[in-house]
Amino acid sequence: MNHYQRIITDFKRRMGYDTLDPRAALFDMDGTLYDSMPGHAGAWMKMCRDNGLEASPEDFFMAEGRTGADTIEMLFMRSYGHSATPADVERLYAMKSANFRALPPVDVMPGAPVAVKACMDAGMATVLVTGSGQTSLIERLAEDYPGAFALKVCSRDVSRGKPHPEPYLRAMEMAGVEPWQAVVVENAPLGVRSGVAAGVFTLGVVTGPMPAEVLKEAGAEIVFASMPECATAMPELLRAMAGKE
Ligand code: CA
């Protein structure tokens, strides 16, 4: 039994799944498909400085995966001790988004197109699952990941963002699959928790300052040290999940 098979067997036993049949790969966007997290953290910091909200860049790496509305709520509770109004959320998220758009275009995460293609080559549906409402990046997907993300779950499609399981449950509903037929690829602890809570075999990938242990503690079944490492492992991992080796 190879390394992956042991992990897969343990996962199935823990979850009470008789079998795994990977038919849909559910990909996070920021920090997974795009190297966009430093830009997002910078855009949030500028918005906070311009509005007198207390924040540090680490806040945005820890909050990564939350919707903009949830992040603004967190900032308001901490700075003012009360909730943000819908008008505050709209205005401040628009400022943050404008700051992000003013930055040079972010790079595609090295290795991510290979990982996505490996899933497509295995006959899987590929679904985007993001807390982002940042249309500037979502609109680039068709060009950077041709044919991959016809199905998308964005911030507006869910009432509760990551770490709640709703985004991944919604993605599986769109793809017409059950949790034992899916795999999640995530770079952030709240995103990993969302995938795990949805009952899906969840892969953590280190792509920024968040160490592997944090993704492991959040419940990732496997943590890869980089996206190229994840991409290289993907074909064998998917075969092992399908019980083909
Ligand atoms: Ca992310």
JSON list of C-alpha atoms and ligand atoms in Angstrom, two decimals:
[
{"chain": "A", "resi": 1, "resn": "MET", "atom": "CA", "xyz": [0.00, 0.00, 0.00]},
{"chain": "A", "resi": 2, "resn": "ASN", "atom": "CA", "xyz": [1.56, 3.29, -1.01]},
{"chain": "A", "resi": 3, "resn": "HIS", "atom": "CA", "xyz": [1.58, 6.51, 0.98]},
{"chain": "A", "resi": 4, "resn": "TYR", "atom": "CA", "xyz": [-1.56, 7.96, -0.64]},
{"chain": "A", "resi": 5, "resn": "GLN", "atom": "CA", "xyz": [-3.55, 4.74, -0.26]},
{"chain": "A", "resi": 6, "resn": "ARG", "atom": "CA", "xyz": [-2.98, 4.75, 3.49]},
{"chain": "A", "resi": 7, "resn": "ILE", "atom": "CA", "xyz": [-4.23, 8.34, 3.75]},
{"chain": "A", "resi": 8, "resn": "ILE", "atom": "CA", "xyz": [-7.21, 7.55, 1.49]},
{"chain": "A", "resi": 9, "resn": "THR", "atom": "CA", "xyz": [-8.13, 4.41, 3.44]},
{"chain": "A", "resi": 10, "resn": "ASP", "atom": "CA", "xyz": [-7.97, 6.34, 6.71]},
{"chain": "A", "resi": 11, "resn": "PHE", "atom": "CA", "xyz": [-10.13, 9.15, 5.25]},
{"chain": "A", "resi": 12, "resn": "LYS", "atom": "CA", "xyz": [-12.79, 6.73, 3.96]},
{"chain": "A", "resi": 13, "resn": "ARG", "atom": "CA", "xyz": [-12.97, 4.94, 7.31]},
{"chain": "A", "resi": 14, "resn": "ARG", "atom": "CA", "xyz": [-13.22, 8.24, 9.23]},
{"chain": "A", "resi": 15, "resn": "MET", "atom": "CA", "xyz": [-15.93, 9.59, 6.92]},
{"chain": "A", "resi": 16, "resn": "GLY", "atom": "CA", "xyz": [-17.84, 6.31, 6.51]},
{"chain": "A", "resi": 17, "resn": "TYR", "atom": "CA", "xyz": [-17.40, 6.37, 2.71]},
{"chain": "A", "resi": 18, "resn": "ASP", "atom": "CA", "xyz": [-17.37, 2.95, 1.01]},
{"chain": "A", "resi": 19, "resn": "THR", "atom": "CA", "xyz": [-15.54, 4.32, -1.99]},
{"chain": "A", "resi": 20, "resn": "LEU", "atom": "CA", "xyz": [-14.12, 7.48, -3.55]},
{"chain": "A", "resi": 21, "resn": "ASP", "atom": "CA", "xyz": [-14.84, 8.33, -7.16]},
{"chain": "A", "resi": 22, "resn": "PRO", "atom": "CA", "xyz": [-13.21, 11.70, -7.99]},
{"chain": "A", "resi": 23, "resn": "ARG", "atom": "CA", "xyz": [-15.48, 13.44, -10.52]},
{"chain": "A", "resi": 24, "resn": "ALA", "atom": "CA", "xyz": [-15.14, 17.11, -9.53]},
{"chain": "A", "resi": 25, "resn": "ALA", "atom": "CA", "xyz": [-12.10, 19.15, -8.48]},
{"chain": "A", "resi": 26, "resn": "LEU", "atom": "CA", "xyz": [-13.04, 22.23, -6.47]},
{"chain": "A", "resi": 27, "resn": "PHE", "atom": "CA", "xyz": [-10.40, 24.95, -6.65]},
{"chain": "A", "resi": 28, "resn": "ASP", "atom": "CA", "xyz": [-9.99, 28.00, -4.45]},
{"chain": "A", "resi": 29, "resn": "MET", "atom": "CA", "xyz": [-8.84, 31.09, -6.40]},
{"chain": "A", "resi": 30, "resn": "ASP", "atom": "CA", "xyz": [-6.70, 33.58, -4.43]},
{"chain": "A", "resi": 31, "resn": "GLY", "atom": "CA", "xyz": [-3.40, 32.06, -3.36]},
{"chain": "A", "resi": 32, "resn": "THR", "atom": "CA", "xyz": [-4.30, 28.84, -5.21]},
{"chain": "A", "resi": 33, "resn": "LEU", "atom": "CA", "xyz": [-4.92, 29.71, -8.89]},
{"chain": "A", "resi": 34, "resn": "TYR", "atom": "CA", "xyz": [-3.40, 33.20, -8.65]},
{"chain": "A", "resi": 35, "resn": "ASP", "atom": "CA", "xyz": [-0.48, 34.58, -6.66]},
{"chain": "A", "resi": 36, "resn": "SER", "atom": "CA", "xyz": [-2.78, 37.34, -5.50]},
{"chain": "A", "resi": 37, "resn": "MET", "atom": "CA", "xyz": [-2.61, 37.27, -1.70]},
{"chain": "A", "resi": 38, "resn": "PRO", "atom": "CA", "xyz": [0.19, 39.86, -1.23]},
{"chain": "A", "resi": 39, "resn": "GLY", "atom": "CA", "xyz": [-1.80, 42.23, -3.47]},
{"chain": "A", "resi": 40, "resn": "HIS", "atom": "CA", "xyz": [-5.04, 41.61, -1.56]},
{"chain": "A", "resi": 41, "resn": "ALA", "atom": "CA", "xyz": [-3.32, 42.18, 1.80]},
{"chain": "A", "resi": 42, "resn": "GLY", "atom": "CA", "xyz": [-1.83, 45.44, 0.48]},
{"chain": "A", "resi": 43, "resn": "ALA", "atom": "CA", "xyz": [-5.19, 46.57, -0.93]},
{"chain": "A", "resi": 44, "resn": "TRP", "atom": "CA", "xyz": [-6.94, 45.83, 2.40]},
{"chain": "A", "resi": 45, "resn": "MET", "atom": "CA", "xyz": [-4.20, 47.67, 4.35]},
{"chain": "A", "resi": 46, "resn": "LYS", "atom": "CA", "xyz": [-4.53, 50.81, 2.22]},
{"chain": "A", "resi": 47, "resn": "MET", "atom": "CA", "xyz": [-8.33, 50.78, 2.61]},
{"chain": "A", "resi": 48, "resn": "CYS", "atom": "CA", "xyz": [-7.93, 50.40, 6.40]},
{"chain": "A", "resi": 49, "resn": "ARG", "atom": "CA", "xyz": [-5.37, 53.25, 6.63]},
{"chain": "A", "resi": 50, "resn": "ASP", "atom": "CA", "xyz": [-7.61, 55.52, 4.55]},
{"chain": "A", "resi": 51, "resn": "ASN", "atom": "CA", "xyz": [-10.56, 54.81, 6.86]},
{"chain": "A", "resi": 52, "resn": "GLY", "atom": "CA", "xyz": [-8.89, 54.66, 10.26]},
{"chain": "A", "resi": 53, "resn": "LEU", "atom": "CA", "xyz": [-9.51, 50.93, 10.72]},
{"chain": "A", "resi": 54, "resn": "GLU", "atom": "CA", "xyz": [-6.94, 48.99, 12.76]},
{"chain": "A", "resi": 55, "resn": "ALA", "atom": "CA", "xyz": [-5.26, 46.15, 10.85]},
{"chain": "A", "resi": 56, "resn": "SER", "atom": "CA", "xyz": [-2.00, 44.37, 10.13]},
{"chain": "A", "resi": 57, "resn": "PRO", "atom": "CA", "xyz": [-1.12, 42.44, 6.93]},
{"chain": "A", "resi": 58, "resn": "GLU", "atom": "CA", "xyz": [-1.21, 39.14, 8.90]},
{"chain": "A", "resi": 59, "resn": "ASP", "atom": "CA", "xyz": [-4.93, 39.74, 9.55]},
{"chain": "A", "resi": 60, "resn": "PHE", "atom": "CA", "xyz": [-5.63, 39.28, 5.86]},
{"chain": "A", "resi": 61, "resn": "PHE", "atom": "CA", "xyz": [-3.63, 36.08, 5.51]},
{"chain": "A", "resi": 62, "resn": "MET", "atom": "CA", "xyz": [-5.44, 34.62, 8.53]},
{"chain": "A", "resi": 63, "resn": "ALA", "atom": "CA", "xyz": [-8.85, 35.82, 7.25]},
{"chain": "A", "resi": 64, "resn": "GLU", "atom": "CA", "xyz": [-8.10, 34.58, 3.75]},
{"chain": "A", "resi": 65, "resn": "GLY", "atom": "CA", "xyz": [-11.09, 32.82, 2.23]},
{"chain": "A", "resi": 66, "resn": "ARG", "atom": "CA", "xyz": [-13.67, 34.88, 4.08]},
{"chain": "A", "resi": 67, "resn": "THR", "atom": "CA", "xyz": [-15.95, 37.08, 2.00]},
{"chain": "A", "resi": 68, "resn": "GLY", "atom": "CA", "xyz": [-15.18, 40.80, 1.87]},
{"chain": "A", "resi": 69, "resn": "ALA", "atom": "CA", "xyz": [-18.32, 41.44, 3.94]},
{"chain": "A", "resi": 70, "resn": "ASP", "atom": "CA", "xyz": [-17.15, 39.08, 6.69]},
{"chain": "A", "resi": 71, "resn": "THR", "atom": "CA", "xyz": [-13.69, 40.67, 6.72]},
{"chain": "A", "resi": 72, "resn": "ILE", "atom": "CA", "xyz": [-15.16, 44.20, 6.98]},
{"chain": "A", "resi": 73, "resn": "GLU", "atom": "CA", "xyz": [-17.41, 43.01, 9.81]},
{"chain": "A", "resi": 74, "resn": "MET", "atom": "CA", "xyz": [-14.34, 41.67, 11.66]},
{"chain": "A", "resi": 75, "resn": "LEU", "atom": "CA", "xyz": [-12.52, 45.00, 11.19]},
{"chain": "A", "resi": 76, "resn": "PHE", "atom": "CA", "xyz": [-15.55, 47.01, 12.42]},
{"chain": "A", "resi": 77, "resn": "MET", "atom": "CA", "xyz": [-16.09, 44.88, 15.51]},
{"chain": "A", "resi": 78, "resn": "ARG", "atom": "CA", "xyz": [-12.43, 45.24, 16.43]},
{"chain": "A", "resi": 79, "resn": "SER", "atom": "CA", "xyz": [-12.05, 48.97, 15.72]},
{"chain": "A", "resi": 80, "resn": "TYR", "atom": "CA", "xyz": [-15.51, 50.23, 16.76]},
{"chain": "A", "resi": 81, "resn": "GLY", "atom": "CA", "xyz": [-17.15, 47.41, 18.72]},
{"chain": "A", "resi": 82, "resn": "HIS", "atom": "CA", "xyz": [-20.20, 47.38, 16.44]},
{"chain": "A", "resi": 83, "resn": "SER", "atom": "CA", "xyz": [-21.31, 45.87, 13.13]},
{"chain": "A", "resi": 84, "resn": "ALA", "atom": "CA", "xyz": [-20.78, 47.39, 9.70]},
{"chain": "A", "resi": 85, "resn": "THR", "atom": "CA", "xyz": [-23.94, 48.48, 7.88]},
{"chain": "A", "resi": 86, "resn": "PRO", "atom": "CA", "xyz": [-24.60, 47.11, 4.37]},
{"chain": "A", "resi": 87, "resn": "ALA", "atom": "CA", "xyz": [-23.70, 50.59, 3.07]},
{"chain": "A", "resi": 88, "resn": "ASP", "atom": "CA", "xyz": [-20.34, 50.49, 4.93]},
{"chain": "A", "resi": 89, "resn": "VAL", "atom": "CA", "xyz": [-19.64, 47.06, 3.46]},
{"chain": "A", "resi": 90, "resn": "GLU", "atom": "CA", "xyz": [-20.44, 48.18, -0.07]},
{"chain": "A", "resi": 91, "resn": "ARG", "atom": "CA", "xyz": [-18.40, 51.40, 0.16]},
{"chain": "A", "resi": 92, "resn": "LEU", "atom": "CA", "xyz": [-15.34, 49.88, 1.86]},
{"chain": "A", "resi": 93, "resn": "TYR", "atom": "CA", "xyz": [-15.27, 46.75, -0.33]},
{"chain": "A", "resi": 94, "resn": "ALA", "atom": "CA", "xyz": [-15.46, 49.02, -3.40]},
{"chain": "A", "resi": 95, "resn": "MET", "atom": "CA", "xyz": [-12.44, 50.97, -2.07]},
{"chain": "A", "resi": 96, "resn": "LYS", "atom": "CA", "xyz": [-10.50, 47.76, -1.39]},
{"chain": "A", "resi": 97, "resn": "SER", "atom": "CA", "xyz": [-11.36, 46.41, -4.86]},
{"chain": "A", "resi": 98, "resn": "ALA", "atom": "CA", "xyz": [-10.26, 49.69, -6.49]},
{"chain": "A", "resi": 99, "resn": "ASN", "atom": "CA", "xyz": [-6.94, 49.51, -4.60]},
{"chain": "A", "resi": 100, "resn": "PHE", "atom": "CA", "xyz": [-6.45, 45.94, -5.84]},
{"chain": "A", "resi": 101, "resn": "ARG", "atom": "CA", "xyz": [-7.27, 46.86, -9.46]},
{"chain": "A", "resi": 102, "resn": "ALA", "atom": "CA", "xyz": [-4.73, 49.73, -9.30]},
{"chain": "A", "resi": 103, "resn": "LEU", "atom": "CA", "xyz": [-1.92, 47.23, -8.66]},
{"chain": "A", "resi": 104, "resn": "PRO", "atom": "CA", "xyz": [0.02, 45.58, -11.50]},
{"chain": "A", "resi": 105, "resn": "PRO", "atom": "CA", "xyz": [-1.80, 42.42, -12.74]},
{"chain": "A", "resi": 106, "resn": "VAL", "atom": "CA", "xyz": [-1.14, 39.42, -10.49]},
{"chain": "A", "resi": 107, "resn": "ASP", "atom": "CA", "xyz": [0.60, 36.32, -11.81]},
{"chain": "A", "resi": 108, "resn": "VAL", "atom": "CA", "xyz": [-1.00, 32.95, -12.35]},
{"chain": "A", "resi": 109, "resn": "MET", "atom": "CA", "xyz": [0.22, 30.68, -9.53]},
{"chain": "A", "resi": 110, "resn": "PRO", "atom": "CA", "xyz": [3.11, 28.64, -10.96]},
{"chain": "A", "resi": 111, "resn": "GLY", "atom": "CA", "xyz": [2.06, 25.00, -11.27]},
{"chain": "A", "resi": 112, "resn": "ALA", "atom": "CA", "xyz": [-1.68, 25.68, -10.88]},
{"chain": "A", "resi": 113, "resn": "PRO", "atom": "CA", "xyz": [-2.56, 25.34, -14.59]},
{"chain": "A", "resi": 114, "resn": "VAL", "atom": "CA", "xyz": [-0.81, 21.94, -14.58]},
{"chain": "A", "resi": 115, "resn": "ALA", "atom": "CA", "xyz": [-2.78, 20.83, -11.51]},
{"chain": "A", "resi": 116, "resn": "VAL", "atom": "CA", "xyz": [-6.06, 21.97, -13.06]},
{"chain": "A", "resi": 117, "resn": "LYS", "atom": "CA", "xyz": [-5.24, 20.25, -16.36]},
{"chain": "A", "resi": 118, "resn": "ALA", "atom": "CA", "xyz": [-4.39, 17.00, -14.55]},
{"chain": "A", "resi": 119, "resn": "CYS", "atom": "CA", "xyz": [-7.91, 17.02, -13.11]},
{"chain": "A", "resi": 120, "resn": "MET", "atom": "CA", "xyz": [-9.47, 17.78, -16.51]},
{"chain": "A", "resi": 121, "resn": "ASP", "atom": "CA", "xyz": [-7.38, 15.02, -18.12]},
{"chain": "A", "resi": 122, "resn": "ALA", "atom": "CA", "xyz": [-8.74, 12.63, -15.48]},
{"chain": "A", "resi": 123, "resn": "GLY", "atom": "CA", "xyz": [-12.24, 13.47, -16.78]},
{"chain": "A", "resi": 124, "resn": "MET", "atom": "CA", "xyz": [-13.21, 15.58, -13.77]},
{"chain": "A", "resi": 125, "resn": "ALA", "atom": "CA", "xyz": [-15.33, 18.71, -13.75]},
{"chain": "A", "resi": 126, "resn": "THR", "atom": "CA", "xyz": [-13.35, 21.68, -12.40]},
{"chain": "A", "resi": 127, "resn": "VAL", "atom": "CA", "xyz": [-15.21, 24.24, -10.28]},
{"chain": "A", "resi": 128, "resn": "LEU", "atom": "CA", "xyz": [-14.07, 27.61, -8.91]},
{"chain": "A", "resi": 129, "resn": "VAL", "atom": "CA", "xyz": [-14.96, 28.20, -5.24]},
{"chain": "A", "resi": 130, "resn": "THR", "atom": "CA", "xyz": [-13.98, 31.65, -4.02]},
{"chain": "A", "resi": 131, "resn": "GLY", "atom": "CA", "xyz": [-15.01, 34.12, -1.34]},
{"chain": "A", "resi": 132, "resn": "SER", "atom": "CA", "xyz": [-13.88, 36.84, -3.69]},
{"chain": "A", "resi": 133, "resn": "GLY", "atom": "CA", "xyz": [-16.14, 39.29, -5.47]},
{"chain": "A", "resi": 134, "resn": "GLN", "atom": "CA", "xyz": [-13.09, 40.69, -7.28]},
{"chain": "A", "resi": 135, "resn": "THR", "atom": "CA", "xyz": [-14.37, 40.62, -10.85]},
{"chain": "A", "resi": 136, "resn": "SER", "atom": "CA", "xyz": [-11.02, 41.79, -12.30]},
{"chain": "A", "resi": 137, "resn": "LEU", "atom": "CA", "xyz": [-9.52, 38.40, -11.42]},
{"chain": "A", "resi": 138, "resn": "ILE", "atom": "CA", "xyz": [-12.60, 36.23, -12.02]},
{"chain": "A", "resi": 139, "resn": "GLU", "atom": "CA", "xyz": [-12.79, 37.63, -15.57]},
{"chain": "A", "resi": 140, "resn": "ARG", "atom": "CA", "xyz": [-9.23, 36.50, -16.31]},
{"chain": "A", "resi": 141, "resn": "LEU", "atom": "CA", "xyz": [-10.00, 32.84, -15.57]},
{"chain": "A", "resi": 142, "resn": "ALA", "atom": "CA", "xyz": [-11.24, 32.01, -19.06]},
{"chain": "A", "resi": 143, "resn": "GLU", "atom": "CA", "xyz": [-7.96, 33.21, -20.55]},
{"chain": "A", "resi": 144, "resn": "ASP", "atom": "CA", "xyz": [-5.58, 31.80, -17.94]},
{"chain": "A", "resi": 145, "resn": "TYR", "atom": "CA", "xyz": [-7.43, 28.48, -17.42]},
{"chain": "A", "resi": 146, "resn": "PRO", "atom": "CA", "xyz": [-9.09, 27.82, -20.79]},
{"chain": "A", "resi": 147, "resn": "GLY", "atom": "CA", "xyz": [-12.12, 25.56, -20.59]},
{"chain": "A", "resi": 148, "resn": "ALA", "atom": "CA", "xyz": [-11.73, 24.94, -16.87]},
{"chain": "A", "resi": 149, "resn": "PHE", "atom": "CA", "xyz": [-14.09, 27.08, -14.84]},
{"chain": "A", "resi": 150, "resn": "ALA", "atom": "CA", "xyz": [-17.50, 27.18, -16.49]},
{"chain": "A", "resi": 151, "resn": "LEU", "atom": "CA", "xyz": [-18.85, 26.47, -12.99]},
{"chain": "A", "resi": 152, "resn": "LYS", "atom": "CA", "xyz": [-18.14, 29.12, -10.35]},
{"chain": "A", "resi": 153, "resn": "VAL", "atom": "CA", "xyz": [-19.18, 29.78, -6.77]},
{"chain": "A", "resi": 154, "resn": "CYS", "atom": "CA", "xyz": [-18.37, 33.40, -5.83]},
{"chain": "A", "resi": 155, "resn": "SER", "atom": "CA", "xyz": [-19.15, 35.56, -2.80]},
{"chain": "A", "resi": 156, "resn": "ARG", "atom": "CA", "xyz": [-22.60, 36.49, -4.14]},
{"chain": "A", "resi": 157, "resn": "ASP", "atom": "CA", "xyz": [-23.64, 32.85, -4.59]},
{"chain": "A", "resi": 158, "resn": "VAL", "atom": "CA", "xyz": [-23.60, 31.94, -0.89]},
{"chain": "A", "resi": 159, "resn": "SER", "atom": "CA", "xyz": [-25.11, 33.33, 2.30]},
{"chain": "A", "resi": 160, "resn": "ARG", "atom": "CA", "xyz": [-22.27, 32.01, 4.49]},
{"chain": "A", "resi": 161, "resn": "GLY", "atom": "CA", "xyz": [-18.66, 32.14, 3.29]},
{"chain": "A", "resi": 162, "resn": "LYS", "atom": "CA", "xyz": [-15.69, 29.95, 4.21]},
{"chain": "A", "resi": 163, "resn": "PRO", "atom": "CA", "xyz": [-14.98, 28.47, 6.79]},
{"chain": "A", "resi": 164, "resn": "HIS", "atom": "CA", "xyz": [-18.68, 27.47, 6.60]},
{"chain": "A", "resi": 165, "resn": "PRO", "atom": "CA", "xyz": [-19.12, 24.46, 4.26]},
{"chain": "A", "resi": 166, "resn": "GLU", "atom": "CA", "xyz": [-21.77, 26.23, 2.13]},
{"chain": "A", "resi": 167, "resn": "PRO", "atom": "CA", "xyz": [-19.43, 27.35, -0.72]},
{"chain": "A", "resi": 168, "resn": "TYR", "atom": "CA", "xyz": [-18.17, 23.78, -1.28]},
{"chain": "A", "resi": 169, "resn": "LEU", "atom": "CA", "xyz": [-21.63, 22.26, -0.83]},
{"chain": "A", "resi": 170, "resn": "ARG", "atom": "CA", "xyz": [-22.95, 24.69, -3.45]},
{"chain": "A", "resi": 171, "resn": "ALA", "atom": "CA", "xyz": [-20.09, 23.76, -5.81]},
{"chain": "A", "resi": 172, "resn": "MET", "atom": "CA", "xyz": [-20.90, 20.05, -5.51]},
{"chain": "A", "resi": 173, "resn": "GLU", "atom": "CA", "xyz": [-24.57, 20.77, -6.14]},
{"chain": "A", "resi": 174, "resn": "MET", "atom": "CA", "xyz": [-23.57, 22.66, -9.34]},
{"chain": "A", "resi": 175, "resn": "ALA", "atom": "CA", "xyz": [-21.34, 19.81, -10.49]},
{"chain": "A", "resi": 176, "resn": "GLY", "atom": "CA", "xyz": [-23.91, 17.17, -9.53]},
{"chain": "A", "resi": 177, "resn": "VAL", "atom": "CA", "xyz": [-21.55, 15.24, -7.27]},
{"chain": "A", "resi": 178, "resn": "GLU", "atom": "CA", "xyz": [-21.48, 13.98, -3.68]},
{"chain": "A", "resi": 179, "resn": "PRO", "atom": "CA", "xyz": [-18.67, 14.69, -1.19]},
{"chain": "A", "resi": 180, "resn": "TRP", "atom": "CA", "xyz": [-17.06, 11.28, -1.87]},
{"chain": "A", "resi": 181, "resn": "GLN", "atom": "CA", "xyz": [-16.82, 12.27, -5.55]},
{"chain": "A", "resi": 182, "resn": "ALA", "atom": "CA", "xyz": [-14.89, 15.51, -5.02]},
{"chain": "A", "resi": 183, "resn": "VAL", "atom": "CA", "xyz": [-11.50, 16.88, -4.08]},
{"chain": "A", "resi": 184, "resn": "VAL", "atom": "CA", "xyz": [-10.76, 20.39, -2.74]},
{"chain": "A", "resi": 185, "resn": "VAL", "atom": "CA", "xyz": [-7.56, 22.35, -3.40]},
{"chain": "A", "resi": 186, "resn": "GLU", "atom": "CA", "xyz": [-6.94, 25.20, -0.93]},
{"chain": "A", "resi": 187, "resn": "ASN", "atom": "CA", "xyz": [-4.05, 27.33, 0.35]},
{"chain": "A", "resi": 188, "resn": "ALA", "atom": "CA", "xyz": [-5.56, 28.87, 3.51]},
{"chain": "A", "resi": 189, "resn": "PRO", "atom": "CA", "xyz": [-6.72, 27.44, 6.85]},
{"chain": "A", "resi": 190, "resn": "LEU", "atom": "CA", "xyz": [-10.29, 28.80, 6.67]},
{"chain": "A", "resi": 191, "resn": "GLY", "atom": "CA", "xyz": [-10.65, 27.40, 3.17]},
{"chain": "A", "resi": 192, "resn": "VAL", "atom": "CA", "xyz": [-9.36, 24.00, 4.27]},
{"chain": "A", "resi": 193, "resn": "ARG", "atom": "CA", "xyz": [-11.87, 24.03, 7.15]},
{"chain": "A", "resi": 194, "resn": "SER", "atom": "CA", "xyz": [-14.67, 24.79, 4.69]},
{"chain": "A", "resi": 195, "resn": "GLY", "atom": "CA", "xyz": [-13.70, 21.84, 2.47]},
{"chain": "A", "resi": 196, "resn": "VAL", "atom": "CA", "xyz": [-13.34, 19.50, 5.43]},
{"chain": "A", "resi": 197, "resn": "ALA", "atom": "CA", "xyz": [-16.70, 20.58, 6.88]},
{"chain": "A", "resi": 198, "resn": "ALA", "atom": "CA", "xyz": [-18.28, 19.80, 3.49]},
{"chain": "A", "resi": 199, "resn": "GLY", "atom": "CA", "xyz": [-16.98, 16.22, 3.86]},
{"chain": "A", "resi": 200, "resn": "VAL", "atom": "CA", "xyz": [-14.53, 16.46, 0.95]},
{"chain": "A", "resi": 201, "resn": "PHE", "atom": "CA", "xyz": [-10.99, 15.05, 0.63]},
{"chain": "A", "resi": 202, "resn": "THR", "atom": "CA", "xyz": [-9.13, 18.37, 1.04]},
{"chain": "A", "resi": 203, "resn": "LEU", "atom": "CA", "xyz": [-5.62, 19.16, -0.18]},
{"chain": "A", "resi": 204, "resn": "GLY", "atom": "CA", "xyz": [-3.67, 22.02, 1.40]},
{"chain": "A", "resi": 205, "resn": "VAL", "atom": "CA", "xyz": [-0.97, 23.75, -0.63]},
{"chain": "A", "resi": 206, "resn": "VAL", "atom": "CA", "xyz": [1.61, 26.11, 0.88]},
{"chain": "A", "resi": 207, "resn": "THR", "atom": "CA", "xyz": [1.86, 29.11, -1.44]},
{"chain": "A", "resi": 208, "resn": "GLY", "atom": "CA", "xyz": [2.63, 31.97, 0.96]},
{"chain": "A", "resi": 209, "resn": "PRO", "atom": "CA", "xyz": [3.57, 32.75, 4.56]},
{"chain": "A", "resi": 210, "resn": "MET", "atom": "CA", "xyz": [1.11, 30.20, 6.04]},
{"chain": "A", "resi": 211, "resn": "PRO", "atom": "CA", "xyz": [3.14, 27.17, 7.22]},
{"chain": "A", "resi": 212, "resn": "ALA", "atom": "CA", "xyz": [2.17, 23.57, 6.41]},
{"chain": "A", "resi": 213, "resn": "GLU", "atom": "CA", "xyz": [1.30, 22.80, 10.05]},
{"chain": "A", "resi": 214, "resn": "VAL", "atom": "CA", "xyz": [-1.50, 25.39, 10.02]},
{"chain": "A", "resi": 215, "resn": "LEU", "atom": "CA", "xyz": [-3.11, 23.69, 6.99]},
{"chain": "A", "resi": 216, "resn": "LYS", "atom": "CA", "xyz": [-2.66, 20.28, 8.59]},
{"chain": "A", "resi": 217, "resn": "GLU", "atom": "CA", "xyz": [-4.27, 21.48, 11.82]},
{"chain": "A", "resi": 218, "resn": "ALA", "atom": "CA", "xyz": [-7.18, 22.89, 9.80]},
{"chain": "A", "resi": 219, "resn": "GLY", "atom": "CA", "xyz": [-7.80, 19.31, 8.60]},
{"chain": "A", "resi": 220, "resn": "ALA", "atom": "CA", "xyz": [-6.07, 18.95, 5.22]},
{"chain": "A", "resi": 221, "resn": "GLU", "atom": "CA", "xyz": [-5.59, 15.25, 4.37]},
{"chain": "A", "resi": 222, "resn": "ILE", "atom": "CA", "xyz": [-2.37, 16.03, 2.48]},
{"chain": "A", "resi": 223, "resn": "VAL", "atom": "CA", "xyz": [-0.32, 19.25, 2.53]},
{"chain": "A", "resi": 224, "resn": "PHE", "atom": "CA", "xyz": [1.93, 19.98, -0.45]},
{"chain": "A", "resi": 225, "resn": "ALA", "atom": "CA", "xyz": [4.93, 22.30, -0.04]},
{"chain": "A", "resi": 226, "resn": "SER", "atom": "CA", "xyz": [4.16, 24.11, -3.30]},
{"chain": "A", "resi": 227, "resn": "MET", "atom": "CA", "xyz": [1.70, 24.15, -6.19]},
{"chain": "A", "resi": 228, "resn": "PRO", "atom": "CA", "xyz": [4.19, 22.52, -8.62]},
{"chain": "A", "resi": 229, "resn": "GLU", "atom": "CA", "xyz": [4.51, 19.68, -6.07]},
{"chain": "A", "resi": 230, "resn": "CYS", "atom": "CA", "xyz": [0.72, 19.35, -5.93]},
{"chain": "A", "resi": 231, "resn": "ALA", "atom": "CA", "xyz": [0.52, 19.37, -9.75]},
{"chain": "A", "resi": 232, "resn": "THR", "atom": "CA", "xyz": [3.15, 16.63, -10.07]},
{"chain": "A", "resi": 233, "resn": "ALA", "atom": "CA", "xyz": [1.38, 14.44, -7.51]},
{"chain": "A", "resi": 234, "resn": "MET", "atom": "CA", "xyz": [-2.16, 14.98, -8.85]},
{"chain": "A", "resi": 235, "resn": "PRO", "atom": "CA", "xyz": [-2.38, 12.21, -11.52]},
{"chain": "A", "resi": 236, "resn": "GLU", "atom": "CA", "xyz": [-1.14, 9.51, -9.13]},
{"chain": "A", "resi": 237, "resn": "LEU", "atom": "CA", "xyz": [-3.25, 10.82, -6.28]},
{"chain": "A", "resi": 238, "resn": "LEU", "atom": "CA", "xyz": [-6.42, 10.81, -8.41]},
{"chain": "A", "resi": 239, "resn": "ARG", "atom": "CA", "xyz": [-5.70, 7.25, -9.59]},
{"chain": "A", "resi": 240, "resn": "ALA", "atom": "CA", "xyz": [-5.20, 6.17, -5.98]},
{"chain": "A", "resi": 241, "resn": "MET", "atom": "CA", "xyz": [-8.48, 7.88, -4.95]},
{"chain": "A", "resi": 242, "resn": "ALA", "atom": "CA", "xyz": [-10.30, 6.06, -7.75]},
{"chain": "A", "resi": 243, "resn": "GLY", "atom": "CA", "xyz": [-8.78, 2.78, -6.53]},
{"chain": "A", "resi": 244, "resn": "LYS", "atom": "CA", "xyz": [-6.96, 2.28, -9.83]},
{"chain": "A", "resi": 245, "resn": "GLU", "atom": "CA", "xyz": [-3.59, 1.53, -8.25]},
{"chain": "B", "resi": 1, "resn": "CA", "atom": "CA", "xyz": [-7.16, 31.19, -0.91]}
]
